[in-house]
Every structure is written in C-alpha cells, then in structure tokens.
Tab-separated table of N, CA and C and ligand atoms in Angstrom:
chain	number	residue	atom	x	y	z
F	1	UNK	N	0.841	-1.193	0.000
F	1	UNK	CA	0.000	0.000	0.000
F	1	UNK	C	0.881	1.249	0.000
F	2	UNK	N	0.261	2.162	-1.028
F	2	UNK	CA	1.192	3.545	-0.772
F	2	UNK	C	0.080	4.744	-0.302
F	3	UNK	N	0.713	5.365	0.229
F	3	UNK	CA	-0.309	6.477	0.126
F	3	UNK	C	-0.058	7.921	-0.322
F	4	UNK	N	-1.031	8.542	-1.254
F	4	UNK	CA	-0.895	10.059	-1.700
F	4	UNK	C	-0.868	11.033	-0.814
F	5	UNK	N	-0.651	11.881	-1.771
F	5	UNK	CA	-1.005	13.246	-0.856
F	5	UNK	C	-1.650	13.756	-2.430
F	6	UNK	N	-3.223	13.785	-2.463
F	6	UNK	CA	-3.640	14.429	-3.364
F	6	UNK	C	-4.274	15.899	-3.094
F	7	UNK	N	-4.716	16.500	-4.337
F	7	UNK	CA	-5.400	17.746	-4.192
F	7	UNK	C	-5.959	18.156	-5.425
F	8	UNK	N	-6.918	18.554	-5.021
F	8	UNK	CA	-8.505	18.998	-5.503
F	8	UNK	C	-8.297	20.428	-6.716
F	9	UNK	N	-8.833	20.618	-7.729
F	9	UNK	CA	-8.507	21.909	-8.139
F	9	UNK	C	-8.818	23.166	-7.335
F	10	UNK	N	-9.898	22.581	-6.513
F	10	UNK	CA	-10.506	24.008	-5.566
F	10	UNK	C	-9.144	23.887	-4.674
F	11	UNK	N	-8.059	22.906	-4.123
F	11	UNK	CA	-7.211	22.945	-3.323
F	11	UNK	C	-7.750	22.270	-2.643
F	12	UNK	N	-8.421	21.866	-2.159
F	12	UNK	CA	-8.540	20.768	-1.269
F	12	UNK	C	-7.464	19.743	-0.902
F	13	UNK	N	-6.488	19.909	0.547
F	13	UNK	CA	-5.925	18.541	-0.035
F	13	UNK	C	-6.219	17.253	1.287
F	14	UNK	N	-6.065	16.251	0.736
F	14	UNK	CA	-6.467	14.969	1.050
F	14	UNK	C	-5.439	13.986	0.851
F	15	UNK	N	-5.398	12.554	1.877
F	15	UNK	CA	-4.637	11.638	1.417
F	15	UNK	C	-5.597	10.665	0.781
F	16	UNK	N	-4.585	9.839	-0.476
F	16	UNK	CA	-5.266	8.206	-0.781
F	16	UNK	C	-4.169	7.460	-0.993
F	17	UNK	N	-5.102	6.077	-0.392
F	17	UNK	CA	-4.440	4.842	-0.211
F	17	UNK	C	-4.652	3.857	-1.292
F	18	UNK	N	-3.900	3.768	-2.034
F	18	UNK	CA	-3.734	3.107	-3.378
F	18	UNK	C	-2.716	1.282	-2.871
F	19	UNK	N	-3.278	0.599	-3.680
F	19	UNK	CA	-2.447	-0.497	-3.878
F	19	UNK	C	-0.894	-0.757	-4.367
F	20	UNK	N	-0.493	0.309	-5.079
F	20	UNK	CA	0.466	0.533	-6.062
F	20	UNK	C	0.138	1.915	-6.672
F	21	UNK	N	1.676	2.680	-7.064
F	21	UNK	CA	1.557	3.616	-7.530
F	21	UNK	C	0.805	3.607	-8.896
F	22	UNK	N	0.403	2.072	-9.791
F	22	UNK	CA	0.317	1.654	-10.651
F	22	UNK	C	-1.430	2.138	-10.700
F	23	UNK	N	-2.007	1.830	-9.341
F	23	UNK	CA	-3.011	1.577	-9.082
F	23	UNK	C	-3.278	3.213	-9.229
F	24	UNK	N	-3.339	4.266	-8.889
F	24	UNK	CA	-3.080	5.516	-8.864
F	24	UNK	C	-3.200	5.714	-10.201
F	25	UNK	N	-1.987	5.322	-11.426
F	25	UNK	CA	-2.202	5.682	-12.667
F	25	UNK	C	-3.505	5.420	-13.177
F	26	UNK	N	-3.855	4.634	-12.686
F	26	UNK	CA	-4.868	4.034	-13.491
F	26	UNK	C	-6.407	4.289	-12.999
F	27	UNK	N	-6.951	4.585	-11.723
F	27	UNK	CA	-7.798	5.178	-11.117
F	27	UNK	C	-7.814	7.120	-11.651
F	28	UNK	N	-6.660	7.562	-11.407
F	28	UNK	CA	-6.406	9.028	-12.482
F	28	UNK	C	-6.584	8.760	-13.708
F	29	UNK	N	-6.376	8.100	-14.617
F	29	UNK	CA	-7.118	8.290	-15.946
F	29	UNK	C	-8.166	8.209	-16.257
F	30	UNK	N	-8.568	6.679	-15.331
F	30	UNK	CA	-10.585	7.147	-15.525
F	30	UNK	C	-10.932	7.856	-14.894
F	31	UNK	N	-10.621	8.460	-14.060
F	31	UNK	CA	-11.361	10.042	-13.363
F	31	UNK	C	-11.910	9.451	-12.018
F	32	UNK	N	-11.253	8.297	-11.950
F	32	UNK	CA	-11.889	8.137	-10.368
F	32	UNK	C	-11.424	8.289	-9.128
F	33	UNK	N	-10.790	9.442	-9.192
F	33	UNK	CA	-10.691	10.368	-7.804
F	33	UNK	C	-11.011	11.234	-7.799
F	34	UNK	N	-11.927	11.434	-6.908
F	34	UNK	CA	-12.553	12.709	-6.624
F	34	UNK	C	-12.333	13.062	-4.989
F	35	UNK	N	-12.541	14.563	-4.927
F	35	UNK	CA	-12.392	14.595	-3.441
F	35	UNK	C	-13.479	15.141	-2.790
F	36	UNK	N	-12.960	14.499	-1.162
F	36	UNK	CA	-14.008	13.872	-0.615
F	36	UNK	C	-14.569	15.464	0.025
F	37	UNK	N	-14.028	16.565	-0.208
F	37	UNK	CA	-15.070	17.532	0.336
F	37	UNK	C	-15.941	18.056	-0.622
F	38	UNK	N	-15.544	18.088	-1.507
F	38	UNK	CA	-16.285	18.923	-2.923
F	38	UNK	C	-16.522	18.104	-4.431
F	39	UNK	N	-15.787	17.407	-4.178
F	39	UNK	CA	-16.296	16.080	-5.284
F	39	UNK	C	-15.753	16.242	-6.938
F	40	UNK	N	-14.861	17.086	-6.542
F	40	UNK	CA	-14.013	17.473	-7.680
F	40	UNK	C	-13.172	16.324	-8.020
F	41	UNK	N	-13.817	16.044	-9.276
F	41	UNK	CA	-12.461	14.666	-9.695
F	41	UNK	C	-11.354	14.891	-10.487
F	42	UNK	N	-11.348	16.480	-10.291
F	42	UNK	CA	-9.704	17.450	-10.967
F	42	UNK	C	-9.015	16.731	-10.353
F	43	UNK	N	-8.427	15.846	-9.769
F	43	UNK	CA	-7.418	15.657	-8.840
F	43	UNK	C	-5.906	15.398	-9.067
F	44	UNK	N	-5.143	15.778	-8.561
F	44	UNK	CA	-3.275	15.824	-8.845
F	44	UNK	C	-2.574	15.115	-7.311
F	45	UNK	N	-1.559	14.814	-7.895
F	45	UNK	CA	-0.701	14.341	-7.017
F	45	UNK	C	-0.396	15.660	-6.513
F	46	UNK	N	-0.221	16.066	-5.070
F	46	UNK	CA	0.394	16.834	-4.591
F	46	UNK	C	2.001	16.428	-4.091
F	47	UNK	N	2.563	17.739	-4.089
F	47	UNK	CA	4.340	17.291	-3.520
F	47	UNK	C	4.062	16.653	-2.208
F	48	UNK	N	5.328	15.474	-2.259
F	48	UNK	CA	5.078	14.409	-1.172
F	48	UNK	C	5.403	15.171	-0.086
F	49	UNK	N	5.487	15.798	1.224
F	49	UNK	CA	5.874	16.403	2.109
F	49	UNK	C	6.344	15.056	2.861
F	50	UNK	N	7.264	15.565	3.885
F	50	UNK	CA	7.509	13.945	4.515
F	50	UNK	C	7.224	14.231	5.682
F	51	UNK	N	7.197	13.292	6.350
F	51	UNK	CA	6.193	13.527	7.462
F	51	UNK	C	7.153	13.038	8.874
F	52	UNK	N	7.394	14.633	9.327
F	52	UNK	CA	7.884	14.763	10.499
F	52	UNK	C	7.392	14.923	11.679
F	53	UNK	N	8.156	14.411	12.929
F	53	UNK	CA	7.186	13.857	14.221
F	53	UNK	C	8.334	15.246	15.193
F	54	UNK	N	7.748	15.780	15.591
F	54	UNK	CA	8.093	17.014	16.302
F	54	UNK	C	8.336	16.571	17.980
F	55	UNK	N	9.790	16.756	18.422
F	55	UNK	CA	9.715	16.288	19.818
F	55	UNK	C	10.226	15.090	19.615
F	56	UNK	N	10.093	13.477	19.141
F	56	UNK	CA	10.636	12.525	19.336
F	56	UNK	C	11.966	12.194	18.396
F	57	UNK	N	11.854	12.802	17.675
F	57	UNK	CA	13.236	13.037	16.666
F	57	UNK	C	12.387	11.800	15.673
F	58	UNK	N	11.423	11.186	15.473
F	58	UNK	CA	11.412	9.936	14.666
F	58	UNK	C	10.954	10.541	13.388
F	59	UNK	N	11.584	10.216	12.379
F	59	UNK	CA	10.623	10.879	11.114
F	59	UNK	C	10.826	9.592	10.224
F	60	UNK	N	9.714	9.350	9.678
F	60	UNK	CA	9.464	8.157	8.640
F	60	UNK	C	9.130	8.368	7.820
F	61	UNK	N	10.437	7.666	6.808
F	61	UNK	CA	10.758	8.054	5.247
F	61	UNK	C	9.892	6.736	4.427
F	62	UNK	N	9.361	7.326	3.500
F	62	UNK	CA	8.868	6.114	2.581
F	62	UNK	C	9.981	5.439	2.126
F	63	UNK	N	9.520	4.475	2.192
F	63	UNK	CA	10.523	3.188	1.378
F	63	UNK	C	10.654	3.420	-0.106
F	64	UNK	N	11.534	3.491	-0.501
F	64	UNK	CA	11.380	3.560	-2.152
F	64	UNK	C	10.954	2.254	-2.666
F	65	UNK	N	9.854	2.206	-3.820
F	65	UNK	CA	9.795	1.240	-4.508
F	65	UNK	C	10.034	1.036	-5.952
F	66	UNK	N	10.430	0.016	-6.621
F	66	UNK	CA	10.658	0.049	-7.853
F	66	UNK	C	10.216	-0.928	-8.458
F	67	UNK	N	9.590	-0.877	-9.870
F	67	UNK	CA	8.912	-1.843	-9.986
F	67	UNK	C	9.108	-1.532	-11.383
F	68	UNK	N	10.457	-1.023	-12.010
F	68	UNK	CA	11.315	-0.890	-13.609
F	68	UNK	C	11.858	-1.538	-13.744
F	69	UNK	N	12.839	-2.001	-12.954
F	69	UNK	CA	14.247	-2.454	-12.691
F	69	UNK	C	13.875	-4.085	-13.475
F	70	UNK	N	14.417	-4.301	-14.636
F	70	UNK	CA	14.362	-5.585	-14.871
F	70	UNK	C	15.954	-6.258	-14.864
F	71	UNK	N	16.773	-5.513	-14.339
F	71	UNK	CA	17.580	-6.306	-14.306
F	71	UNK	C	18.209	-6.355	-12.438
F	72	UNK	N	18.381	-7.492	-12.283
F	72	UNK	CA	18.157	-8.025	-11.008
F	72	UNK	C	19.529	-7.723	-10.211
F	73	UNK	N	19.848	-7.035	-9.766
F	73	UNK	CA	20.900	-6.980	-8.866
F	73	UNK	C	21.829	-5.252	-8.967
F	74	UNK	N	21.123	-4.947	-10.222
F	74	UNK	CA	21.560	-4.337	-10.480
F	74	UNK	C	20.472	-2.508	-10.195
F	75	UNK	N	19.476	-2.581	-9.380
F	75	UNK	CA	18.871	-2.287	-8.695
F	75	UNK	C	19.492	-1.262	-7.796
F	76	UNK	N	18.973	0.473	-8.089
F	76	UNK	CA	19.802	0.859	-6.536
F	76	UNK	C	18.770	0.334	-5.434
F	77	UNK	N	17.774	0.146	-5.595
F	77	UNK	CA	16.860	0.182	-4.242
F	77	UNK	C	16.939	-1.045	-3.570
F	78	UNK	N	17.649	-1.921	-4.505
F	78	UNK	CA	17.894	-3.439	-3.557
F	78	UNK	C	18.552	-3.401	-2.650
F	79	UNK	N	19.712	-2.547	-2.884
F	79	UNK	CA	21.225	-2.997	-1.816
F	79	UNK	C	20.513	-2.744	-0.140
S	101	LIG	ZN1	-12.204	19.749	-3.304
C-alpha cells in the first residue's frame, strides 16, 4: 500500500491509499478520484511532504519502490 497526498482543483488537499503507484495511474485516468469535500475529480498528485514527528526526533521516510528495474541486482533500491 502507498499512500498520496492528493489535491482537488478548488485545493482541497487529502490523502489516498492506493495499492500501487500503478493503481493511482490508473484510477487518475478514468477520473476516479474525486475529493471527498467537494467532489471534484480534478485531482493531482500533490508534492510528497515527509512527514515529520516534532519532539521525538522519529521521522518516517517512505521506502522507495521500484517496480522498472528488470535487471536483477543491479537495482539501486535493492542494496
Ligand atoms: Zn475539493
């Protein structure tokens, strides 16, 4: 599971929880995101902000995923 950070043309912004970024492409082309205050199915990826925890020092980075890479080892995201 990944999750967005989308937004609305009115600005609205909102997260979604997609299966794959794949899953995302493909829900955005048929127009099926809309958001959930105004129902605008303008919707864009917004810039990922990362999400910092204030006070405990912990901040959690998304994992990179890759899902190009056909050649096997040769992968930066494996090492
Ligand atoms: Zn909206």
């Amino acid at each position: 599971m990944i999750v967005y950070s989308l937004r609305c043309a009115k600005g609205h912004a909102f997260d979604e929880w997609f299966a794959s970024g794949n899953e995302y492409d493909k829900m955005a082309a048929d127009g099926a995101l809309s958001c959930p205050e105004c129902g605008d199915t303008n919707v864009v990826k917004a810039i990922m902000a990362p999400r910092v925890s204030s006070g405990t020092g912990g901040e959690v980075a998304a994992e990179p995923s890759c899902g190009s890479c056909a050649q096997e080892g040769a992968c930066p995201w494996a090492a």
